[in-house]
PDB file of C-alpha atoms in Angstrom:
ATOM      1  CA  UNK A   1     155.893 288.540  89.477  1.00  0.00           C
ATOM      2  CA  UNK A   2     155.949 292.131  88.369  1.00  0.00           C
ATOM      3  CA  UNK A   3     153.889 293.500  85.509  1.00  0.00           C
ATOM      4  CA  UNK A   4     156.355 295.136  83.122  1.00  0.00           C
ATOM      5  CA  UNK A   5     160.091 295.570  82.790  1.00  0.00           C
ATOM      6  CA  UNK A   6     161.424 299.008  83.583  1.00  0.00           C
ATOM      7  CA  UNK A   7     164.638 300.463  82.199  1.00  0.00           C
ATOM      8  CA  UNK A   8     166.421 299.388  85.372  1.00  0.00           C
ATOM      9  CA  UNK A   9     165.221 295.783  85.246  1.00  0.00           C
ATOM     10  CA  UNK A  10     166.154 295.518  81.567  1.00  0.00           C
ATOM     11  CA  UNK A  11     169.603 296.973  82.215  1.00  0.00           C
ATOM     12  CA  UNK A  12     170.097 294.736  85.246  1.00  0.00           C
ATOM     13  CA  UNK A  13     169.105 291.691  83.230  1.00  0.00           C
ATOM     14  CA  UNK A  14     171.541 292.588  80.441  1.00  0.00           C
ATOM     15  CA  UNK A  15     174.398 293.274  82.866  1.00  0.00           C
ATOM     16  CA  UNK A  16     173.789 290.002  84.695  1.00  0.00           C
ATOM     17  CA  UNK A  17     173.759 288.155  81.365  1.00  0.00           C
ATOM     18  CA  UNK A  18     176.986 289.893  80.302  1.00  0.00           C
ATOM     19  CA  UNK A  19     178.541 288.936  83.626  1.00  0.00           C
ATOM     20  CA  UNK A  20     177.543 285.299  83.052  1.00  0.00           C
ATOM     21  CA  UNK A  21     179.011 285.295  79.550  1.00  0.00           C
ATOM     22  CA  UNK A  22     182.300 286.736  80.849  1.00  0.00           C
ATOM     23  CA  UNK A  23     182.350 284.027  83.528  1.00  0.00           C
ATOM     24  CA  UNK A  24     181.719 281.296  80.952  1.00  0.00           C
ATOM     25  CA  UNK A  25     184.450 282.641  78.654  1.00  0.00           C
ATOM     26  CA  UNK A  26     186.874 282.835  81.579  1.00  0.00           C
ATOM     27  CA  UNK A  27     186.044 279.257  82.527  1.00  0.00           C
ATOM     28  CA  UNK A  28     186.540 278.095  78.933  1.00  0.00           C
ATOM     29  CA  UNK A  29     189.956 279.776  78.806  1.00  0.00           C
ATOM     30  CA  UNK A  30     191.178 278.596  82.216  1.00  0.00           C
ATOM     31  CA  UNK A  31     189.777 275.058  82.277  1.00  0.00           C
ATOM     32  CA  UNK A  32     192.039 273.479  79.587  1.00  0.00           C
ATOM     33  CA  UNK A  33     195.195 274.619  81.396  1.00  0.00           C
ATOM     34  CA  UNK A  34     193.792 273.853  84.826  1.00  0.00           C
ATOM     35  CA  UNK A  35     195.054 270.279  85.231  1.00  0.00           C
ATOM     36  CA  UNK A  36     198.643 271.060  84.283  1.00  0.00           C
ATOM     37  CA  UNK A  37     198.902 274.034  86.667  1.00  0.00           C
ATOM     38  CA  UNK A  38     197.175 272.720  89.792  1.00  0.00           C
ATOM     39  CA  UNK A  39     199.057 270.383  92.130  1.00  0.00           C
ATOM     40  CA  UNK A  40     196.139 269.002  94.158  1.00  0.00           C
ATOM     41  CA  UNK A  41     193.654 268.312  91.367  1.00  0.00           C
ATOM     42  CA  UNK A  42     190.903 266.676  93.453  1.00  0.00           C
ATOM     43  CA  UNK A  43     190.466 269.584  95.864  1.00  0.00           C
ATOM     44  CA  UNK A  44     190.642 272.144  93.094  1.00  0.00           C
ATOM     45  CA  UNK A  45     188.210 270.188  90.917  1.00  0.00           C
ATOM     46  CA  UNK A  46     185.608 270.652  93.649  1.00  0.00           C
ATOM     47  CA  UNK A  47     186.124 274.414  93.436  1.00  0.00           C
ATOM     48  CA  UNK A  48     185.714 274.316  89.660  1.00  0.00           C
ATOM     49  CA  UNK A  49     182.467 272.346  90.005  1.00  0.00           C
ATOM     50  CA  UNK A  50     181.233 274.866  92.593  1.00  0.00           C
ATOM     51  CA  UNK A  51     182.106 277.721  90.226  1.00  0.00           C
ATOM     52  CA  UNK A  52     180.201 276.025  87.404  1.00  0.00           C
ATOM     53  CA  UNK A  53     177.199 275.518  89.706  1.00  0.00           C
ATOM     54  CA  UNK A  54     177.328 279.185  90.720  1.00  0.00           C
ATOM     55  CA  UNK A  55     177.563 280.237  87.084  1.00  0.00           C
ATOM     56  CA  UNK A  56     174.554 278.065  86.163  1.00  0.00           C
ATOM     57  CA  UNK A  57     172.635 279.498  89.130  1.00  0.00           C
ATOM     58  CA  UNK A  58     173.470 283.006  87.903  1.00  0.00           C
ATOM     59  CA  UNK A  59     172.225 282.101  84.389  1.00  0.00           C
ATOM     60  CA  UNK A  60     169.036 280.769  85.985  1.00  0.00           C
ATOM     61  CA  UNK A  61     168.553 284.032  87.898  1.00  0.00           C
ATOM     62  CA  UNK A  62     168.991 286.010  84.677  1.00  0.00           C
ATOM     63  CA  UNK A  63     166.279 283.895  83.065  1.00  0.00           C
ATOM     64  CA  UNK A  64     163.954 284.310  86.068  1.00  0.00           C
ATOM     65  CA  UNK A  65     164.478 288.097  86.155  1.00  0.00           C
ATOM     66  CA  UNK A  66     163.737 288.148  82.432  1.00  0.00           C
ATOM     67  CA  UNK A  67     160.530 286.262  83.275  1.00  0.00           C
ATOM     68  CA  UNK A  68     159.718 289.099  85.744  1.00  0.00           C
ATOM     69  CA  UNK A  69     160.294 287.269  89.020  1.00  0.00           C
ATOM     70  CA  UNK A  70     160.580 289.592  92.017  1.00  0.00           C
ATOM     71  CA  UNK A  71     162.086 286.832  94.153  1.00  0.00           C
ATOM     72  CA  UNK A  72     164.857 286.180  91.595  1.00  0.00           C
ATOM     73  CA  UNK A  73     165.593 289.909  91.530  1.00  0.00           C
ATOM     74  CA  UNK A  74     165.957 289.932  95.315  1.00  0.00           C
ATOM     75  CA  UNK A  75     168.189 286.834  95.319  1.00  0.00           C
ATOM     76  CA  UNK A  76     170.315 288.417  92.581  1.00  0.00           C
ATOM     77  CA  UNK A  77     170.912 291.447  94.774  1.00  0.00           C
ATOM     78  CA  UNK A  78     172.297 289.225  97.533  1.00  0.00           C
ATOM     79  CA  UNK A  79     174.356 287.131  95.100  1.00  0.00           C
ATOM     80  CA  UNK A  80     176.125 290.244  93.836  1.00  0.00           C
ATOM     81  CA  UNK A  81     176.518 291.730  97.329  1.00  0.00           C
ATOM     82  CA  UNK A  82     178.456 288.582  98.295  1.00  0.00           C
ATOM     83  CA  UNK A  83     180.801 289.203  95.365  1.00  0.00           C
ATOM     84  CA  UNK A  84     181.786 292.744  96.378  1.00  0.00           C
ATOM     85  CA  UNK A  85     184.409 292.045  99.045  1.00  0.00           C
ATOM     86  CA  UNK A  86     187.113 289.397  98.994  1.00  0.00           C
ATOM     87  CA  UNK A  87     189.534 288.681 101.825  1.00  0.00           C
ATOM     88  CA  UNK A  88     192.812 286.791 101.651  1.00  0.00           C
ATOM     89  CA  UNK A  89     195.104 285.894 104.529  1.00  0.00           C
ATOM     90  CA  UNK A  90     197.953 283.453 104.828  1.00  0.00           C
ATOM     91  CA  UNK A  91     195.612 280.622 105.860  1.00  0.00           C
ATOM     92  CA  UNK A  92     192.177 281.745 104.674  1.00  0.00           C
ATOM     93  CA  UNK A  93     190.670 283.126 101.508  1.00  0.00           C
ATOM     94  CA  UNK A  94     187.105 284.198 100.754  1.00  0.00           C
ATOM     95  CA  UNK A  95     186.427 285.085  97.155  1.00  0.00           C
ATOM     96  CA  UNK A  96     183.195 284.773  95.203  1.00  0.00           C
ATOM     97  CA  UNK A  97     182.939 285.783  91.568  1.00  0.00           C
ATOM     98  CA  UNK A  98     180.703 284.757  88.691  1.00  0.00           C
ATOM     99  CA  UNK A  99     182.240 286.763  85.891  1.00  0.00           C
ATOM    100  CA  UNK A 100     183.339 290.330  85.377  1.00  0.00           C
ATOM    101  CA  UNK A 101     185.860 291.617  87.867  1.00  0.00           C
ATOM    102  CA  UNK A 102     187.150 295.169  88.319  1.00  0.00           C
ATOM    103  CA  UNK A 103     188.940 295.170  91.655  1.00  0.00           C
ATOM    104  CA  UNK A 104     190.890 297.481  93.863  1.00  0.00           C
ATOM    105  CA  UNK A 105     193.020 295.768  96.512  1.00  0.00           C
ATOM    106  CA  UNK A 106     194.618 296.906  99.745  1.00  0.00           C
ATOM    107  CA  UNK A 107     197.275 295.059 101.680  1.00  0.00           C
ATOM    108  CA  UNK A 108     197.441 295.281 105.476  1.00  0.00           C
ATOM    109  CA  UNK A 109     200.340 293.234 106.887  1.00  0.00           C
ATOM    110  CA  UNK A 110     199.170 289.640 106.137  1.00  0.00           C
ATOM    111  CA  UNK A 111     195.666 290.503 104.887  1.00  0.00           C
ATOM    112  CA  UNK A 112     194.616 291.496 101.387  1.00  0.00           C
ATOM    113  CA  UNK A 113     191.211 293.148 101.067  1.00  0.00           C
ATOM    114  CA  UNK A 114     189.715 293.587  97.589  1.00  0.00           C
ATOM    115  CA  UNK A 115     186.594 295.371  96.405  1.00  0.00           C
ATOM    116  CA  UNK A 116     184.997 294.305  93.120  1.00  0.00           C
ATOM    117  CA  UNK A 117     183.543 297.468  91.609  1.00  0.00           C
ATOM    118  CA  UNK A 118     181.716 295.585  88.830  1.00  0.00           C
ATOM    119  CA  UNK A 119     179.780 293.553  91.412  1.00  0.00           C
ATOM    120  CA  UNK A 120     179.191 296.711  93.457  1.00  0.00           C
ATOM    121  CA  UNK A 121     177.697 298.545  90.472  1.00  0.00           C
ATOM    122  CA  UNK A 122     175.530 295.591  89.443  1.00  0.00           C
ATOM    123  CA  UNK A 123     174.295 295.034  93.004  1.00  0.00           C
ATOM    124  CA  UNK A 124     173.376 298.717  93.387  1.00  0.00           C
ATOM    125  CA  UNK A 125     171.536 298.622  90.067  1.00  0.00           C
ATOM    126  CA  UNK A 126     169.740 295.412  91.064  1.00  0.00           C
ATOM    127  CA  UNK A 127     168.793 296.915  94.422  1.00  0.00           C
ATOM    128  CA  UNK A 128     167.386 300.028  92.771  1.00  0.00           C
ATOM    129  CA  UNK A 129     165.489 297.886  90.238  1.00  0.00           C
ATOM    130  CA  UNK A 130     164.134 295.723  93.064  1.00  0.00           C
ATOM    131  CA  UNK A 131     162.965 298.765  95.013  1.00  0.00           C
ATOM    132  CA  UNK A 132     161.259 300.130  91.890  1.00  0.00           C
ATOM    133  CA  UNK A 133     159.510 296.828  91.233  1.00  0.00           C
ATOM    134  CA  UNK A 134     158.480 296.508  94.895  1.00  0.00           C
ATOM    135  CA  UNK A 135     157.076 300.049  94.799  1.00  0.00           C
ATOM    136  CA  UNK A 136     155.291 299.277  91.535  1.00  0.00           C
ATOM    137  CA  UNK A 137     153.686 296.168  93.083  1.00  0.00           C
ATOM    138  CA  UNK A 138     152.622 298.114  96.208  1.00  0.00           C
ATOM    139  CA  UNK A 139     150.943 300.927  94.281  1.00  0.00           C
ATOM    140  CA  UNK A 140     148.927 298.622  92.044  1.00  0.00           C
ATOM    141  CA  UNK A 141     145.569 298.001  93.690  1.00  0.00           C
ATOM    142  CA  UNK A 142     144.587 294.335  93.935  1.00  0.00           C
ATOM    143  CA  UNK A 143     141.782 293.207  91.678  1.00  0.00           C
ATOM    144  CA  UNK A 144     138.746 291.992  93.679  1.00  0.00           C
TER     145      UNK A 144
END
C-alpha cells in the first residue's frame, strides 16, 4: 500500500475507470446483435465470457488502485502493456482489449500489425505512477 494518491495515480485511476466504462458500453452495444451475426455461437460465447472476465478484472484493478495498492498498480501496467500490440494472420489472431481503442494498423503481406495508442498512453502513465509510488515507498523511513 502507498500512503497518498499523487496526480499520476489519480489520473491513472480515472483513465482505467473510463476505459472500463467504454468496454462495458461496447459490450452492451455488441452483445444483443452477437447471436445473429456469429455462425459458431459456442466458440464465440467463450470469447465473450473471457472478455467479460477481463473487464471485471480491470474494474477490480481500478478499485484496488483506488484503495492504494502498489501490487494492483504493477499488474495494471502489465495488463495495459499486453493490449498495445495486436497481430492478425490468416490462421492466427492475438488481440486483447478492455475498452478504449485508438489503433494504427500496418499490413505486411498476410500479417496485420496494430498498435493501440490508448493502451500505450495508459500503460506509460501507469508505469510512471508506479515508479513514483515505488520511489515514495523507498524514501519513507520505516517506523521502528
